[in-house]
């Protein structure tokens, strides 16, 4: 075909006026791109140029494609019939379209795949049949499509995987069967699809899989089983050695077994939230050297921290709502690339040393049972910005516990049992929360916290150090608010909405404002004078 | 083609089966309902709404999902959902694609001889 085009372009100019009435045409060298979309057409336009390479007939009212109607369009590569009223496509409708690469039939009224019409489209690469009413995919309907790479059958009425029809598509690379009514995936359902890279099965009713449902899919990299009714972990994935992205969130799976992903060493992401998962095998997430994010929430039966050996690239680990009582001493040896660690809502009592987690930026340990901090616990965390230890039982905190944290800006120790706060290493804080520590009655020195902006203290008088006690501006006279003679910062008394907004804005404002204001609560006032009454 | 619209944002709810395409319009977005999404986007169907989503790479002209390209921009070559300026090892250029070479280590025995 390229040779014919080259010859044609030199010898004979294409007759002008080949654009069908009311359609819009663009020239593409010798070829013609014809747009007849949304014209209310009920039949194919007449006198289409043989040099038409792209024909858009979408969003019309075409109900019938007569056999051989497009016979002469040997250069046609793309045909769009989306959004018409086709209920049936007869044999020969696409006869002569030797070069057709893309055929769009989505949003029509088809009840079955038009197998006879598709027979000799040997160059077809993309076939869209999505958003029809297809419940039948006849055996052999795709047999002639030797070049097919992309197949859309989503948003139809399929109740089972069309195993036999798919059997000949060894060139297929991407397929979606999403948004159908498929309830079961039999063994070897996709056995011949050796080139398939992407498979979407989301939003079906899949309740069960065979042990070998995905055998034969050696090229598969993305498998989407989200929004189904799976009760068991999909063991059939063990044959997918090239799998990179796996989704089975929003199902009904209650546990993830030992060695669950032993066959999938290339996994980058796994999505499985919104499952009633109560238990994880300790070895479930071992040997996943490419995995970056792991999020386990609400596994109430889980008492042991998972063994993550061989999963060294993990950057974000979240295990909340389980019953973990302790962490492995070798945590940071196993996870040297960890950046975010969220172990809130567990039963952790003691902490190991986090030395070796040099990239750790955020630690959430709130709502645990931690009762002491040692000097070595957080030593060496040169990237740590945020440390949340709220709602624990911290009574004993060694003096140098926070000394090795050069970029720490947020420390939350709300509702613990502190009686004193070691300030070594906290000079960079912008947010400090200590409310709920009834035994902490000491005054904090201004000079120890030069960058503080948001403070929550157990007692109002502890805010006095950060504000001039005699004049506490009320929000509506904020315009008069300025640094007073002594250069002290002014506290703003704000209600909850302002507080959140302030907090939100402060998060985005790395550089301290020239006029530095500290938001300290509970703010001292007429009935909470800044006199040390205790 | 629109079920619900507003002066500022154009269409905000599309009929079933159509894709809502949100286009940036100054500081706002304007919605329109399409049967297939424009270049650089793919149609993502969902239970409640169908939306046009961006293909991941700027080099991709049309994609199956955000990570899997089906047609690269002019001058680039497509191989298994990715766009390349030159074909990866074991493949050879063919029109707008890279195909597995005759004798590459990974090519299936499709050709005789």
Coordinates of C-alpha atoms in Angstrom, one line a residue:
Chain A
X1 CA 0.0 0.0 0.0
X2 CA 2.7 2.6 0.8
X3 CA 4.1 2.0 -2.8
X4 CA 0.7 2.6 -4.4
X5 CA 0.3 5.8 -2.4
X6 CA 3.7 7.1 -3.5
X7 CA 2.9 6.4 -7.2
X8 CA -0.5 7.9 -6.9
X9 CA 0.7 11.1 -5.3
X10 CA 3.1 11.8 -8.2
X11 CA 1.0 11.0 -11.2
X12 CA -2.7 11.9 -10.7
X13 CA -4.2 14.7 -8.5
X14 CA -7.3 13.5 -6.6
X15 CA -10.5 15.0 -8.1
X16 CA -11.7 17.9 -6.0
X17 CA -15.1 17.9 -4.4
X18 CA -14.8 14.4 -2.9
X19 CA -16.2 15.6 0.4
X20 CA -19.7 14.2 1.0
X21 CA -22.4 16.9 1.4
X22 CA -22.5 18.5 4.9
X23 CA -19.4 16.5 6.0
X24 CA -16.1 18.1 7.0
X25 CA -13.0 17.0 5.2
X26 CA -9.3 17.4 5.7
X27 CA -6.6 16.4 3.3
X28 CA -3.8 14.3 4.6
X29 CA -1.4 14.2 1.6
X30 CA -3.2 12.2 -1.1
X31 CA -5.6 10.8 1.5
X32 CA -8.8 12.3 2.9
X33 CA -10.0 12.5 6.5
X34 CA -13.8 12.7 6.4
X35 CA -15.9 13.8 9.4
X36 CA -19.7 13.2 9.1
X37 CA -20.4 13.0 12.8
X38 CA -23.5 14.2 14.5
X39 CA -25.4 15.1 11.3
X40 CA -28.5 13.1 11.9
X41 CA -27.7 10.7 9.1
X42 CA -29.8 7.6 8.8
X43 CA -27.7 6.0 6.1
X44 CA -24.1 6.1 4.9
X45 CA -23.2 9.2 2.9
X46 CA -23.0 8.8 -0.9
X47 CA -19.9 9.4 -3.0
X48 CA -17.2 8.8 -0.5
X49 CA -13.7 9.2 -2.0
X50 CA -11.7 6.1 -2.5
X51 CA -8.8 8.0 -0.9
X52 CA -10.7 8.2 2.4
X53 CA -8.3 7.1 5.2
X54 CA -10.4 8.2 8.1
X55 CA -14.2 8.2 8.3
X56 CA -16.2 9.4 11.3
X57 CA -19.9 8.5 11.2
X58 CA -20.4 8.7 15.0
X59 CA -23.5 10.1 16.7
X60 CA -25.9 9.6 13.8
X61 CA -29.0 7.4 13.4
X62 CA -27.6 4.8 11.1
X63 CA -29.5 1.5 11.7
X64 CA -28.2 -0.5 8.7
X65 CA -24.8 -1.1 7.0
X66 CA -25.6 -2.6 3.6
X67 CA -23.2 -5.3 2.4
X68 CA -20.3 -3.9 0.3
X69 CA -21.4 -0.3 1.1
X70 CA -17.8 0.6 1.8
X71 CA -16.3 -1.8 -0.8
X72 CA -14.1 0.7 -2.6
X73 CA -12.4 2.3 0.4
X74 CA -9.1 0.3 0.2
X75 CA -7.2 3.1 2.0
X76 CA -9.6 3.3 4.9
X77 CA -7.6 2.8 8.1
X78 CA -10.1 4.1 10.7
X79 CA -13.9 3.8 10.7
X80 CA -16.0 5.2 13.6
X81 CA -19.6 4.2 13.8
X82 CA -19.9 4.9 17.6
X83 CA -23.3 6.1 18.8
X84 CA -25.5 4.9 16.1
X85 CA -28.4 2.5 16.2
X86 CA -26.9 -0.6 14.7
X87 CA -28.6 -3.8 16.0
X88 CA -27.0 -6.1 13.5
X89 CA -24.1 -5.9 11.0
X90 CA -24.5 -8.2 8.0
X91 CA -21.8 -10.3 6.3
X92 CA -19.9 -8.1 3.7
X93 CA -20.6 -4.8 5.5
X94 CA -16.8 -4.3 5.8
X95 CA -15.8 -6.1 2.6
X96 CA -12.9 -4.4 0.8
X97 CA -11.5 -2.6 3.8
X98 CA -8.2 -4.4 3.5
X99 CA -6.4 -1.7 5.4
X100 CA -8.8 -1.1 8.3
X101 CA -6.8 -0.8 11.5
X102 CA -9.4 0.8 13.9
X103 CA -13.1 -0.1 14.0
X104 CA -15.3 1.7 16.6
X105 CA -18.7 0.3 17.1
X106 CA -19.2 1.3 20.7
X107 CA -22.6 2.7 21.9
X108 CA -24.8 0.8 19.5
X109 CA -27.5 -1.8 20.0
X110 CA -25.6 -4.9 19.1
X111 CA -26.7 -8.1 20.9
X112 CA -23.9 -10.3 19.6
X113 CA -20.5 -9.8 18.1
X114 CA -21.0 -9.4 14.3
X115 CA -18.8 -12.4 13.5
X116 CA -19.5 -12.7 9.8
X117 CA -18.8 -9.0 9.1
X118 CA -15.4 -9.2 10.9
X119 CA -14.1 -12.1 9.0
X120 CA -11.4 -10.8 6.7
X121 CA -10.2 -7.7 8.5
X122 CA -6.6 -9.0 8.6
X123 CA -5.0 -5.7 9.5
X124 CA -7.5 -4.7 12.2
X125 CA -5.7 -3.8 15.4
X126 CA -8.3 -2.1 17.5
X127 CA -11.9 -3.2 17.8
X128 CA -14.3 -1.4 20.1
X129 CA -17.5 -3.2 20.9
X130 CA -18.0 -1.6 24.3
X131 CA -21.4 -0.2 25.5
X132 CA -23.6 -2.4 23.5
X133 CA -25.9 -5.2 24.7
X134 CA -23.7 -8.1 23.7
X135 CA -24.5 -11.3 25.5
X136 CA -23.2 -13.7 22.9
X137 CA -19.6 -14.0 21.5
X138 CA -19.9 -16.8 18.9
X139 CA -17.1 -19.2 18.5
X140 CA -14.8 -18.2 15.7
X141 CA -16.1 -14.7 15.5
X142 CA -12.6 -13.3 15.8
X143 CA -10.8 -15.9 13.7
X144 CA -9.8 -13.6 10.8
X145 CA -8.5 -10.9 13.0
X146 CA -4.8 -12.0 13.1
X147 CA -3.5 -8.5 13.8
X148 CA -5.9 -7.6 16.6
X149 CA -4.2 -6.0 19.6
X150 CA -6.8 -4.1 21.5
X151 CA -10.4 -5.4 22.2
X152 CA -13.1 -3.6 24.1
X153 CA -16.0 -5.6 25.3
X154 CA -16.8 -3.7 28.4
X155 CA -20.2 -2.5 29.5
X156 CA -22.1 -5.3 27.8
X157 CA -24.2 -8.2 29.0
X158 CA -21.7 -11.1 29.0
X159 CA -22.3 -13.7 31.8
X160 CA -19.2 -15.7 31.0
X161 CA -15.7 -15.3 29.6
X162 CA -15.9 -16.1 25.8
X163 CA -13.1 -18.6 26.1
X164 CA -13.4 -20.3 22.7
X165 CA -13.8 -17.0 20.7
X166 CA -10.7 -15.6 22.4
X167 CA -8.7 -18.7 21.6
X168 CA -7.3 -17.5 18.3
X169 CA -6.1 -14.0 19.4
X170 CA -2.4 -14.7 20.0
X171 CA -1.6 -11.1 19.0
X172 CA -4.0 -9.5 21.5
X173 CA -2.2 -7.1 23.9
X174 CA -5.0 -5.4 25.8
X175 CA -8.6 -6.5 26.5
X176 CA -11.4 -5.3 28.8
X177 CA -14.4 -7.3 29.8
X178 CA -15.2 -4.9 32.6
X179 CA -18.8 -3.9 33.6
X180 CA -20.4 -7.2 32.5
X181 CA -22.1 -10.0 34.5
X182 CA -19.4 -12.6 34.6
X183 CA -19.6 -14.8 37.7
X184 CA -16.8 -17.3 37.2
X185 CA -13.5 -17.5 35.4
X186 CA -12.7 -21.1 34.4
X187 CA -9.3 -22.7 34.3
X188 CA -7.2 -21.7 31.2
X189 CA -9.8 -19.1 30.2
X190 CA -7.2 -17.0 28.4
X191 CA -4.7 -19.8 27.7
X192 CA -3.8 -18.7 24.1
X193 CA -3.4 -15.0 24.8
X194 CA 0.3 -15.2 25.1
X195 CA 0.8 -11.5 24.2
X196 CA -1.8 -10.1 26.5
X197 CA -0.3 -7.3 28.6
X198 CA -3.5 -5.7 30.1
X199 CA -6.6 -7.5 31.3
X200 CA -9.5 -5.6 32.9
X201 CA -12.2 -7.7 34.6
X202 CA -13.4 -5.1 37.1
X203 CA -17.0 -4.4 37.9
X204 CA -18.3 -7.9 37.2
X205 CA -19.8 -10.5 39.6
X206 CA -16.8 -12.9 39.7
X207 CA -17.3 -15.0 42.8
X208 CA -14.8 -17.8 42.1
X209 CA -11.7 -18.5 40.0
X210 CA -10.1 -21.7 38.9
X211 CA -6.6 -22.5 40.2
X212 CA -5.4 -22.1 36.6
X213 CA -7.7 -19.4 35.4
X214 CA -4.8 -17.2 34.3
X215 CA -2.4 -19.9 33.0
X216 CA -0.9 -19.0 29.6
X217 CA -0.8 -15.2 30.3
X218 CA 2.9 -15.0 30.5
X219 CA 3.1 -11.4 29.2
X220 CA 0.4 -10.0 31.5
X221 CA 1.5 -6.9 33.4
X222 CA -1.8 -5.4 34.6
X223 CA -4.7 -7.4 36.0
X224 CA -7.8 -5.6 37.3
X225 CA -10.2 -7.7 39.4
X226 CA -11.6 -4.7 41.4
X227 CA -15.3 -4.5 42.3
X228 CA -16.1 -8.2 42.1
X229 CA -17.5 -10.7 44.6
X230 CA -14.4 -12.8 45.2
X231 CA -14.5 -14.6 48.5
X232 CA -11.0 -16.2 48.3
X233 CA -7.6 -14.8 47.5
X234 CA -7.1 -15.2 43.7
X235 CA -4.4 -18.0 43.9
X236 CA -4.6 -18.3 40.1
X237 CA -2.3 -15.2 39.9
X238 CA 0.7 -17.4 40.8
X239 CA 1.3 -18.1 37.1
X240 CA 1.6 -14.4 36.2
X241 CA 5.4 -14.0 36.4
X242 CA 5.5 -10.6 34.7
X243 CA 2.6 -9.0 36.7
X244 CA 3.4 -5.4 37.7
X245 CA 0.0 -4.0 38.8
X246 CA -2.7 -6.1 40.5
X247 CA -6.0 -4.8 41.8
X248 CA -8.6 -6.7 43.7
X249 CA -9.9 -4.0 45.9
X250 CA -13.7 -3.9 46.8
X251 CA -14.2 -7.6 46.9
X252 CA -15.1 -9.9 49.8
X253 CA -11.8 -11.5 50.6
X254 CA -11.1 -12.2 54.3
X255 CA -7.5 -13.3 54.3
X256 CA -4.3 -13.2 52.3
X257 CA -2.4 -16.5 52.6
X258 CA 1.2 -17.3 53.2
X259 CA 3.5 -16.8 50.1
X260 CA 0.5 -15.2 48.4
X261 CA 2.6 -13.4 45.7
X262 CA 5.4 -16.0 45.4
X263 CA 4.8 -16.2 41.6
X264 CA 4.8 -12.4 41.0
X265 CA 8.3 -11.0 41.8
X266 CA 7.7 -8.0 39.4
X267 CA 4.8 -6.5 41.3
X268 CA 5.0 -2.7 41.7
X269 CA 1.5 -2.0 43.1
X270 CA -1.2 -4.1 44.7
X271 CA -4.6 -2.6 45.5
X272 CA -6.7 -4.6 47.9
X273 CA -8.5 -2.0 50.2
X274 CA -12.2 -2.4 50.9
X275 CA -12.0 -6.1 51.6
X276 CA -12.9 -7.5 55.0
X277 CA -9.4 -8.9 55.4
X278 CA -8.8 -10.1 58.9
X279 CA -5.7 -12.1 58.5
X280 CA -2.4 -11.9 56.5
X281 CA 0.1 -14.7 56.3
X282 CA 3.4 -13.4 57.7
X283 CA 5.2 -14.3 54.6
X284 CA 2.5 -13.0 52.2
X285 CA 4.5 -10.0 51.1
X286 CA 8.0 -11.5 51.0
X287 CA 10.3 -11.2 48.0
X288 CA 8.6 -8.4 46.2
X289 CA 11.7 -6.4 45.2
X290 CA 9.8 -3.9 43.1
X291 CA 6.9 -3.2 45.5
X292 CA 6.8 0.5 46.5
X293 CA 3.6 0.8 48.6
X294 CA 1.9 -1.6 51.0
X295 CA -1.3 -0.7 52.8
X296 CA -3.0 -3.2 55.2
X297 CA -5.9 -1.7 57.2
X298 CA -8.2 -3.3 59.7
X299 CA -6.8 -6.8 59.8
X300 CA -8.0 -7.3 63.4
X301 CA -6.7 -10.9 63.6
X302 CA -3.2 -9.9 62.7
X303 CA -0.9 -10.0 65.7
X304 CA 2.6 -10.3 64.1
X305 CA 4.4 -7.8 62.0
X306 CA 4.7 -9.2 58.5
X307 CA 8.1 -10.6 57.4
X308 CA 9.1 -8.3 54.5
X309 CA 12.5 -9.8 53.7
X310 CA 13.2 -9.4 50.0
X311 CA 10.8 -6.4 49.7
X312 CA 13.5 -3.8 49.9
X313 CA 12.1 -1.1 47.7
X314 CA 9.1 -0.4 49.9
X315 CA 8.7 3.4 50.4
X316 CA 5.3 3.5 52.1
X317 CA 4.1 1.0 54.7
X318 CA 0.7 1.3 56.4
X319 CA -0.6 -1.3 58.8
X320 CA -3.4 0.1 60.9
X321 CA -6.1 -1.4 62.9
X322 CA -4.3 -4.7 63.6
X323 CA -3.1 -6.1 66.9
X324 CA 0.6 -5.8 66.4
X325 CA 2.4 -5.6 69.7
X326 CA 6.0 -5.2 68.6
X327 CA 8.2 -4.5 65.6
X328 CA 11.2 -6.5 64.4
X329 CA 14.6 -5.2 65.4
X330 CA 15.7 -5.6 61.8
X331 CA 12.9 -3.4 60.4
X332 CA 15.2 -0.9 58.8
X333 CA 17.6 -3.5 57.5
X334 CA 14.6 -5.1 55.6
X335 CA 13.2 -1.7 54.5
X336 CA 16.1 0.7 53.9
X337 CA 14.1 2.8 51.4
X338 CA 11.1 3.4 53.7
X339 CA 9.8 7.0 53.6
X340 CA 6.4 6.8 55.2
X341 CA 5.5 4.4 58.1
X342 CA 2.0 4.4 59.5
X343 CA 1.4 1.8 62.3
X344 CA -1.4 3.7 64.1
X345 CA -4.2 1.9 65.9
X346 CA -2.2 -1.2 67.0
X347 CA -1.0 -2.5 70.4
X348 CA 2.7 -1.6 70.0
X349 CA 4.4 -1.4 73.4
X350 CA 8.0 -1.0 72.7
X351 CA 9.9 0.4 69.7
X352 CA 13.1 -0.9 68.2
X353 CA 15.8 1.5 66.9
X354 CA 14.9 3.0 63.5
X355 CA 18.6 3.5 62.7
X356 CA 19.1 2.7 59.0
X357 CA 15.8 4.2 57.9
X358 CA 17.6 7.2 56.6
X359 CA 14.9 8.1 54.2
X360 CA 12.1 7.9 56.7
X361 CA 10.1 11.2 56.5
X362 CA 6.9 10.5 58.4
X363 CA 6.2 8.1 61.3
X364 CA 2.6 7.6 62.6
X365 CA 2.4 5.6 65.8
X366 CA -0.6 7.3 67.4
X367 CA -3.1 5.1 69.3
X368 CA -0.7 2.5 70.5
X369 CA 0.6 1.5 73.9
X370 CA 4.1 2.8 73.8
X371 CA 5.3 3.7 77.3
X372 CA 8.9 4.8 76.8
X373 CA 11.3 6.4 74.4
X374 CA 15.0 5.7 74.4
X375 CA 17.8 7.9 73.1
X376 CA 18.6 5.4 70.4
X377 CA 15.0 5.0 69.1
X378 CA 15.0 7.8 66.5
X379 CA 18.7 8.4 66.2
X380 CA 20.0 8.9 62.7
X381 CA 16.6 9.8 61.1
X382 CA 18.0 12.6 59.1
X383 CA 15.0 13.0 56.9
X384 CA 12.2 12.7 59.5
X385 CA 9.8 15.7 59.3
X386 CA 6.8 14.4 61.1
X387 CA 6.5 12.2 64.2
X388 CA 3.1 11.4 65.7
X389 CA 3.1 9.6 69.0
X390 CA -0.3 10.8 70.2
X391 CA -2.5 8.7 72.3
X392 CA 0.1 6.4 73.8
X393 CA 1.3 5.9 77.4
X394 CA 4.6 7.7 77.1
X395 CA 5.8 8.5 80.6
X396 CA 9.5 8.1 80.3
X397 CA 11.3 9.9 77.5
X398 CA 15.1 9.9 77.6
X399 CA 16.7 13.4 77.3
X400 CA 18.3 12.8 73.9
X401 CA 15.3 11.0 72.4
X402 CA 14.7 13.8 69.8
X403 CA 18.3 15.0 69.4
X404 CA 19.2 13.3 66.2
X405 CA 16.3 14.7 64.1
X406 CA 17.7 17.8 62.2
X407 CA 14.6 18.4 60.0
X408 CA 11.8 17.4 62.4
X409 CA 9.1 20.1 62.1
X410 CA 6.0 18.3 63.5
X411 CA 5.8 16.5 66.8
X412 CA 2.5 15.3 68.3
X413 CA 2.6 13.9 71.8
X414 CA -1.0 14.6 72.6
X415 CA -2.6 12.5 75.4
X416 CA 0.3 10.7 76.9
X417 CA 1.7 10.6 80.5
X418 CA 4.5 13.1 80.1
X419 CA 5.7 15.2 83.0
X420 CA 8.6 16.8 81.2
X421 CA 9.6 17.4 77.6
X422 CA 13.3 17.0 76.5
X423 CA 13.9 19.9 74.1
X424 CA 17.2 18.8 72.7
X425 CA 16.8 18.7 68.9
X426 CA 13.3 20.3 68.8
X427 CA 14.5 23.8 67.7
X428 CA 13.2 23.3 64.2
X429 CA 9.6 22.5 65.2
X430 CA 6.8 24.5 63.6
X431 CA 4.0 22.3 65.1
X432 CA 4.1 20.9 68.7
X433 CA 1.1 19.2 70.4
X434 CA 1.2 18.3 74.0
X435 CA -2.4 18.7 75.2
X436 CA -3.7 15.9 77.3
X437 CA -0.5 15.5 79.3
X438 CA -1.9 16.6 82.7
X439 CA 1.4 16.0 84.5
X440 CA 3.3 18.3 82.1
X441 CA 3.1 21.7 84.0
X442 CA 6.6 23.1 83.2
X443 CA 7.0 26.2 81.1
X444 CA 8.5 25.9 77.7
X445 CA 11.1 28.5 76.8
X446 CA 10.6 30.7 73.8
X447 CA 14.2 30.4 72.7
X448 CA 14.0 26.7 72.4
X449 CA 11.3 26.9 69.7
X450 CA 12.2 29.8 67.4
X451 CA 10.1 28.5 64.5
X452 CA 7.0 27.4 66.3
X453 CA 3.7 28.4 64.7
X454 CA 1.1 26.0 66.1
X455 CA 1.1 24.8 69.7
X456 CA -1.4 22.8 71.7
X457 CA -0.4 22.8 75.4
X458 CA -2.0 21.2 78.4
X459 CA -2.5 24.5 80.2
X460 CA -3.3 28.1 79.0
X461 CA -0.5 29.6 81.1
X462 CA 2.0 27.7 79.0
X463 CA 1.0 29.8 76.0
X464 CA 2.0 33.0 77.9
X465 CA 5.7 32.5 77.1
X466 CA 4.8 32.9 73.5
X467 CA 2.5 35.9 73.8
X468 CA 2.1 39.3 75.6
X469 CA -0.2 38.4 78.5
X470 CA -1.8 41.8 79.0
X471 CA -3.2 42.2 75.6
X472 CA -4.7 39.1 73.9
X473 CA -6.2 40.2 70.6
X474 CA -9.7 38.9 69.8
X475 CA -10.1 37.7 66.2
X476 CA -12.4 40.7 65.1
X477 CA -9.8 43.3 66.1
X478 CA -7.1 41.4 64.3
X479 CA -6.2 44.5 62.2
X480 CA -4.7 46.2 65.2
X481 CA -2.7 43.0 65.8
X482 CA 0.9 43.8 65.5
X483 CA 4.0 42.9 67.3
X484 CA 4.1 44.9 70.4
X485 CA 7.0 46.8 71.8
X486 CA 8.8 43.9 73.1
X487 CA 8.8 42.1 69.8
X488 CA 6.7 39.3 71.2
X489 CA 4.6 37.4 68.8
X490 CA 0.9 37.8 69.0
X491 CA -1.4 34.8 69.5
X492 CA -4.5 34.7 67.4
X493 CA -7.5 33.3 69.3
X494 CA -9.4 31.4 66.6
X495 CA -12.3 29.0 66.4
X496 CA -12.0 25.6 64.9
X497 CA -12.6 26.5 61.3
X498 CA -10.0 29.2 61.3
X499 CA -7.7 26.8 63.1
X500 CA -8.0 24.2 60.3
X501 CA -7.6 26.9 57.6
X502 CA -4.6 28.3 59.4
X503 CA -3.1 24.9 59.7
X504 CA -3.8 24.1 56.1
X505 CA -2.2 27.4 54.9
X506 CA 0.8 26.9 57.2
X507 CA 1.4 23.5 55.7
X508 CA 2.1 25.2 52.3
X509 CA 4.2 27.9 53.7
X510 CA 7.7 26.7 54.3
X511 CA 9.3 30.1 54.8
X512 CA 8.4 31.8 58.1
X513 CA 6.5 34.9 57.5
X514 CA 8.2 38.2 58.4
X515 CA 5.6 38.9 60.9
X516 CA 5.8 35.6 62.9
X517 CA 2.6 34.6 64.7
X518 CA 2.2 31.6 67.0
X519 CA -1.2 29.9 67.3
X520 CA -1.2 28.6 70.8
X521 CA -4.1 26.9 72.5
X522 CA -5.7 26.9 75.0
X523 CA -5.1 30.7 74.6
X524 CA -4.8 32.6 77.9
X525 CA -7.7 35.0 78.5
X526 CA -9.5 37.0 81.3
X527 CA -10.5 33.9 83.1
X528 CA -7.2 32.1 82.4
X529 CA -4.6 34.6 83.4
X530 CA -1.0 34.3 82.6
X531 CA 0.0 34.0 86.2
X532 CA 1.5 30.8 87.2
X533 CA -1.2 29.7 89.7
X534 CA 0.2 26.4 90.4
Chain B
X1 CA -25.9 14.7 24.6
X2 CA -26.0 16.2 28.1
X3 CA -28.3 15.5 31.1
X4 CA -27.2 18.3 33.4
X5 CA -25.2 21.4 32.7
X6 CA -24.3 24.8 34.0
X7 CA -23.4 28.1 32.4
X8 CA -19.9 28.1 33.9
X9 CA -19.0 24.4 33.5
X10 CA -20.9 23.2 30.5
X11 CA -22.0 19.7 30.9
X12 CA -21.7 18.1 34.4
X13 CA -23.7 14.9 33.9
X14 CA -23.8 12.8 30.7
X15 CA -26.2 10.2 29.5
X16 CA -25.4 6.6 30.2
X17 CA -22.6 5.1 28.0
X18 CA -21.1 8.5 27.1
X19 CA -17.8 9.8 28.5
X20 CA -17.6 13.1 30.4
X21 CA -14.7 15.0 29.1
X22 CA -13.5 17.9 31.3
X23 CA -11.5 20.5 29.5
X24 CA -9.6 23.3 31.3
X25 CA -11.2 26.7 30.4
X26 CA -9.2 29.5 31.9
X27 CA -9.6 28.9 35.7
X28 CA -12.6 26.6 35.3
X29 CA -13.5 23.4 33.6
X30 CA -16.0 22.8 30.8
X31 CA -17.6 19.4 30.4
X32 CA -18.8 17.7 27.3
X33 CA -20.2 14.3 26.5
X34 CA -18.4 12.1 24.0
X35 CA -18.7 8.6 22.5
X36 CA -14.9 8.4 22.4
X37 CA -12.4 10.5 24.1
X38 CA -10.1 13.0 22.2
X39 CA -6.4 12.4 21.5
X40 CA -4.2 12.0 24.5
X41 CA -7.1 10.6 26.6
X42 CA -8.9 7.2 27.1
X43 CA -12.4 6.4 28.2
X44 CA -12.7 4.9 31.7
X45 CA -16.1 3.3 32.3
X46 CA -17.3 2.9 35.8
X47 CA -20.4 1.9 37.7
X48 CA -21.6 5.5 38.2
X49 CA -19.8 7.6 35.7
X50 CA -17.7 7.3 32.5
X51 CA -14.9 9.7 32.2
X52 CA -12.1 10.7 29.8
X53 CA -8.8 10.3 31.5
X54 CA -5.4 11.4 30.4
X55 CA -2.9 8.9 28.9
X56 CA 0.2 8.9 31.1
X57 CA 3.0 9.9 28.7
X58 CA 2.9 13.1 26.5
X59 CA 4.3 10.9 23.7
X60 CA 1.1 8.9 23.6
X61 CA -1.7 9.9 21.2
X62 CA -4.2 7.2 22.1
X63 CA -4.2 4.7 25.0
X64 CA -6.1 1.7 26.3
X65 CA -5.5 2.8 29.9
X66 CA -3.3 5.3 31.4
X67 CA -0.2 3.1 31.2
X68 CA -0.8 1.3 27.9
X69 CA -0.5 3.3 24.7
X70 CA -2.2 2.1 21.5
X71 CA -1.0 4.9 19.2
X72 CA 2.2 7.0 19.6
X73 CA 2.7 10.6 18.5
X74 CA 4.2 11.0 15.0
X75 CA 7.9 10.0 14.8
X76 CA 7.7 7.5 17.8
X77 CA 7.4 3.8 17.5
X78 CA 4.9 1.6 19.5
X79 CA 5.9 -1.7 21.2
X80 CA 3.6 -3.5 23.7
X81 CA 1.9 -0.3 24.9
X82 CA 5.0 1.9 25.1
X83 CA 6.4 4.6 22.8
X84 CA 10.0 4.5 21.8
X85 CA 12.2 6.9 19.7
X86 CA 14.2 3.8 18.7
X87 CA 13.2 0.2 18.9
X88 CA 14.2 -1.8 22.0
X89 CA 16.6 -4.7 21.7
X90 CA 15.2 -7.7 20.0
X91 CA 12.8 -5.7 17.9
X92 CA 12.9 -3.9 14.5
X93 CA 11.0 -0.9 13.2
X94 CA 8.0 -1.6 10.9
X95 CA 5.9 1.5 9.9
X96 CA 4.8 3.0 13.2
X97 CA 5.6 -0.1 15.3
X98 CA 8.5 -2.1 16.6
X99 CA 8.0 -5.8 15.9
X100 CA 9.9 -8.7 17.3
X101 CA 12.8 -9.4 14.9
X102 CA 13.1 -12.6 13.0
X103 CA 16.0 -14.0 15.0
X104 CA 15.5 -12.1 18.3
X105 CA 15.9 -14.3 21.4
X106 CA 12.4 -13.6 22.5
X107 CA 10.5 -13.8 19.2
X108 CA 8.1 -16.7 18.9
X109 CA 8.6 -19.0 16.0
X110 CA 6.0 -17.3 13.8
X111 CA 8.2 -17.3 10.7
X112 CA 9.6 -20.4 9.0
X113 CA 13.1 -20.5 7.8

